[in-house]
């Protein structure tokens, strides 16, 4: 199996690039952001709990997110591999993911970290907020809170994967197609 983590701050292009990578490499996409938004839309107990955190720009508690990932992995027993988008976001999530993949005798192949400057992140998310209806993209203070949450809790996860020699940094600025072609260069080294 080939299991990829798309890593980076909010607005760095994870969701955008995951969609393009799936089409090319036939992997199963797991986005915790999408899964959480689905729960919120369906007003499930999990969604109602998550909404409070998301609307404030905070991470949803680990146990909630890890449970969702476990279910999604179990629902795809025939997958050739997964693209994890927006997960893991804490060291505890990273360790749990290793344990879940270990049960399938597999592990993370590579972590692709998209690097984008803060002002570019804010500008992308604000412009998505004008059309997407996403409550966490509308207010600049919430956007900056999400970036701060990333710096404090998520950025340290990069060191966890760097220690395992799995982290590759990719410049995330430029057009969507330019970033995609940089990601494909890395993906092609795996599938070569
Ligand atoms: P996510 O859904 O993961 O949201 P995101 O990080 O903001 O989005 P993403 O990074 O995928 O968007 P993209 O850059 O593609 O999380 C939302 C919330 O859910 C979190 O704040 C948290 O509360 C919760 N959550 C999710 N996962 C969690 C976890 N594991 N643990 C705890 N809580 C969790 O797109 C942004 C915009 O940029 C788009 O409009 C796009 O078109 C544009 N764009 C992309 N690439 C571009 C480029 N190269 N040039 C110009 N614009 C570009």
Coordinates of C-alpha atoms and ligand atoms in Angstrom, one line a residue:
X1 CA 0.0 0.0 0.0
X2 CA 1.0 3.6 -0.6
X3 CA -0.1 5.9 2.2
X4 CA 0.5 9.7 1.8
X5 CA -0.1 12.5 4.3
X6 CA -0.7 15.9 2.8
X7 CA 0.5 18.2 5.4
X8 CA 0.4 22.0 5.8
X9 CA -1.3 25.0 7.4
X10 CA -5.0 25.9 6.6
X11 CA -5.2 27.2 3.1
X12 CA -2.0 25.7 1.9
X13 CA -3.8 23.7 -0.7
X14 CA -4.2 20.3 0.9
X15 CA -7.8 19.7 -0.2
X16 CA -7.3 21.3 -3.6
X17 CA -4.3 19.1 -4.4
X18 CA -5.7 15.9 -2.8
X19 CA -8.6 16.0 -5.4
X20 CA -6.1 16.2 -8.2
X21 CA -3.8 13.5 -6.8
X22 CA -6.7 11.0 -6.4
X23 CA -7.6 11.2 -10.0
X24 CA -4.1 10.4 -11.0
X25 CA -2.9 7.8 -8.4
X26 CA -6.2 5.9 -7.5
X27 CA -5.8 6.3 -3.8
X28 CA -8.7 6.7 -1.3
X29 CA -9.1 10.3 0.0
X30 CA -9.6 10.8 3.8
X31 CA -10.1 14.4 4.7
X32 CA -11.0 15.0 8.4
X33 CA -12.2 18.5 7.5
X34 CA -14.7 17.0 5.0
X35 CA -15.8 14.3 7.4
X36 CA -16.4 16.8 10.2
X37 CA -18.3 19.2 7.9
X38 CA -20.6 16.2 6.9
X39 CA -21.3 15.5 10.6
X40 CA -22.1 19.1 11.2
X41 CA -24.4 19.3 8.2
X42 CA -26.2 16.2 9.4
X43 CA -26.5 17.6 12.9
X44 CA -25.2 14.4 14.5
X45 CA -24.1 14.5 18.2
X46 CA -20.4 14.3 16.9
X47 CA -21.1 17.2 14.5
X48 CA -22.7 19.3 17.2
X49 CA -19.7 18.8 19.4
X50 CA -17.2 19.5 16.6
X51 CA -19.0 22.7 15.4
X52 CA -18.1 24.7 18.5
X53 CA -14.4 24.0 18.0
X54 CA -14.4 24.6 14.3
X55 CA -16.3 27.9 14.5
X56 CA -13.7 29.2 16.9
X57 CA -10.8 28.0 14.7
X58 CA -9.7 25.4 17.2
X59 CA -8.8 21.8 16.7
X60 CA -11.5 19.2 17.4
X61 CA -10.5 16.8 20.3
X62 CA -8.2 14.0 19.2
X63 CA -10.6 11.1 20.3
X64 CA -13.4 12.4 18.0
X65 CA -11.1 12.6 15.0
X66 CA -9.3 9.4 15.6
X67 CA -12.6 7.5 15.9
X68 CA -13.7 8.9 12.5
X69 CA -10.5 7.9 10.8
X70 CA -10.7 4.3 12.2
X71 CA -14.2 3.9 10.8
X72 CA -13.2 5.3 7.4
X73 CA -10.1 3.0 7.1
X74 CA -12.2 0.0 8.1
X75 CA -14.8 0.9 5.4
X76 CA -12.2 0.6 2.7
X77 CA -10.6 -2.8 3.1
X78 CA -9.7 -3.1 -0.6
X79 CA -7.9 0.3 -0.9
X80 CA -4.5 0.4 -2.6
X81 CA -3.6 3.1 -0.2
X82 CA -4.8 6.4 1.3
X83 CA -4.2 10.1 1.0
X84 CA -4.7 11.6 4.4
X85 CA -5.7 15.3 4.1
X86 CA -5.7 17.4 7.2
X87 CA -4.8 14.5 9.4
X88 CA -2.8 13.9 11.6
X89 CA -2.8 17.4 13.2
X90 CA -1.3 16.4 16.6
X91 CA 1.4 14.0 17.7
X92 CA -1.2 11.9 19.4
X93 CA -3.2 11.6 16.1
X94 CA 0.1 10.7 14.3
X95 CA 0.8 7.9 16.8
X96 CA -2.8 6.6 16.5
X97 CA -2.5 6.5 12.7
X98 CA 0.7 4.5 12.9
X99 CA -1.1 2.0 15.1
X100 CA -4.1 1.7 12.8
X101 CA -2.0 1.2 9.8
X102 CA 0.2 -1.3 11.7
X103 CA -2.9 -3.5 12.1
X104 CA -3.1 -3.6 8.3
X105 CA 0.7 -4.4 8.1
X106 CA 1.4 -1.1 6.4
X107 CA 2.5 2.4 7.4
X108 CA 3.0 6.0 6.1
X109 CA 5.0 6.1 2.9
X110 CA 5.7 9.8 2.7
X111 CA 4.5 13.1 4.2
X112 CA 4.3 16.0 1.7
X113 CA 4.4 19.3 3.5
X114 CA 3.1 22.3 1.5
X115 CA 4.8 25.5 2.6
X116 CA 2.9 28.8 2.1
X117 CA 3.5 32.2 3.8
X118 CA 0.9 33.5 6.3
X119 CA -0.4 36.5 4.3
X120 CA -1.0 34.3 1.3
X121 CA -2.9 31.8 3.5
X122 CA -5.1 34.5 4.9
X123 CA -5.8 35.9 1.5
X124 CA -6.7 32.5 0.0
X125 CA -9.0 31.6 2.9
X126 CA -10.8 35.0 2.9
X127 CA -11.4 34.7 -0.8
X128 CA -12.8 31.1 -0.3
X129 CA -15.0 32.5 2.5
X130 CA -16.7 34.9 0.0
X131 CA -18.1 32.0 -1.9
X132 CA -18.0 28.8 0.1
X133 CA -20.3 29.6 3.0
X134 CA -17.8 28.1 5.4
X135 CA -18.2 29.8 8.7
X136 CA -14.5 29.4 9.6
X137 CA -13.4 31.2 6.4
X138 CA -15.4 34.3 6.9
X139 CA -13.7 36.1 9.8
X140 CA -10.0 37.1 9.6
X141 CA -9.6 36.6 13.3
X142 CA -10.8 33.0 13.1
X143 CA -8.5 32.4 10.1
X144 CA -5.5 33.7 12.1
X145 CA -6.6 31.6 15.1
X146 CA -6.5 28.5 12.9
X147 CA -3.0 29.4 11.7
X148 CA -1.9 29.9 15.3
X149 CA -3.4 26.5 16.2
X150 CA -1.4 25.0 13.4
X151 CA 1.9 26.6 14.6
X152 CA 1.3 25.5 18.2
X153 CA -0.1 22.0 17.8
X154 CA 0.3 20.7 14.2
X155 CA 3.7 22.0 13.0
X156 CA 5.5 19.8 15.6
X157 CA 4.0 16.8 13.9
X158 CA 6.5 17.5 11.0
X159 CA 9.4 16.7 13.3
X160 CA 7.8 13.3 14.1
X161 CA 7.9 12.3 10.4
X162 CA 11.3 14.0 9.8
X163 CA 12.8 11.8 12.4
X164 CA 11.5 8.8 10.4
X165 CA 12.9 10.3 7.1
X166 CA 9.5 10.6 5.6
X167 CA 9.0 14.4 5.4
X168 CA 9.4 16.2 2.1
X169 CA 8.8 20.0 1.9
X170 CA 7.1 21.3 -1.2
X171 CA 6.8 25.0 -2.1
X172 CA 3.1 25.6 -2.0
X173 CA 3.0 29.1 -3.6
X174 CA 2.4 29.5 -7.4
X175 CA -0.5 28.3 -9.5
X176 CA -2.5 25.2 -8.5
X177 CA -1.0 23.4 -11.5
X178 CA 2.6 24.4 -10.6
X179 CA 2.2 23.0 -7.1
X180 CA 0.5 19.9 -8.5
X181 CA 3.4 19.2 -10.8
X182 CA 5.9 19.5 -7.8
X183 CA 3.8 17.0 -5.9
X184 CA 3.6 14.6 -8.8
X185 CA 7.4 14.6 -9.1
X186 CA 7.6 13.3 -5.5
X187 CA 4.7 10.8 -6.1
X188 CA 6.3 9.5 -9.2
X189 CA 9.5 8.5 -7.2
X190 CA 7.2 6.2 -5.1
X191 CA 5.4 4.7 -8.1
X192 CA 8.6 4.4 -10.3
Ligands
LIG1 P1 -9.8 21.5 6.9 O1 -11.0 21.2 6.2 O2 -8.6 20.6 6.9 O3 -9.5 23.0 6.4 P2 -8.2 23.7 5.8 O4 -7.0 23.3 6.4 O5 -8.6 25.2 6.0 O6 -8.4 23.5 4.3 P3 -7.4 23.1 3.1 O7 -6.0 23.3 3.4 O8 -7.8 21.7 2.7 O9 -7.9 24.1 2.0 P4 -7.1 24.4 0.7 O10 -5.8 24.9 1.1 O11 -7.1 23.3 -0.3 O12 -10.1 21.8 8.5 C1 -11.1 22.7 8.9 C2 -11.3 22.6 10.4 O13 -11.7 21.2 10.8 C3 -10.1 22.8 11.3 O14 -9.9 24.2 11.6 C4 -10.4 22.0 12.6 O15 -11.3 22.7 13.4 C5 -11.1 20.8 12.1 N1 -10.3 19.6 11.8 C6 -10.0 19.1 10.6 N2 -9.2 18.0 10.7 C7 -8.9 17.9 12.1 C8 -8.0 17.1 12.8 N3 -7.3 16.1 12.2 N4 -7.9 17.3 14.1 C9 -8.6 18.2 14.8 N5 -9.5 19.1 14.1 C10 -9.6 19.0 12.7 O16 -7.9 25.6 0.0 C11 -8.0 26.9 0.5 C12 -8.3 27.9 -0.6 O17 -7.1 28.2 -1.3 C13 -9.3 27.4 -1.7 O18 -10.2 28.4 -2.0 C14 -8.4 27.1 -2.9 O19 -9.0 27.2 -4.1 C15 -7.2 28.1 -2.7 N6 -6.0 27.6 -3.2 C16 -5.4 26.3 -3.1 N7 -4.3 26.3 -3.7 C17 -4.0 27.5 -4.3 C18 -3.0 28.1 -5.1 N8 -1.9 27.4 -5.5 N9 -3.1 29.4 -5.5 C19 -4.2 30.1 -5.1 N10 -5.2 29.6 -4.4 C20 -5.1 28.3 -4.0

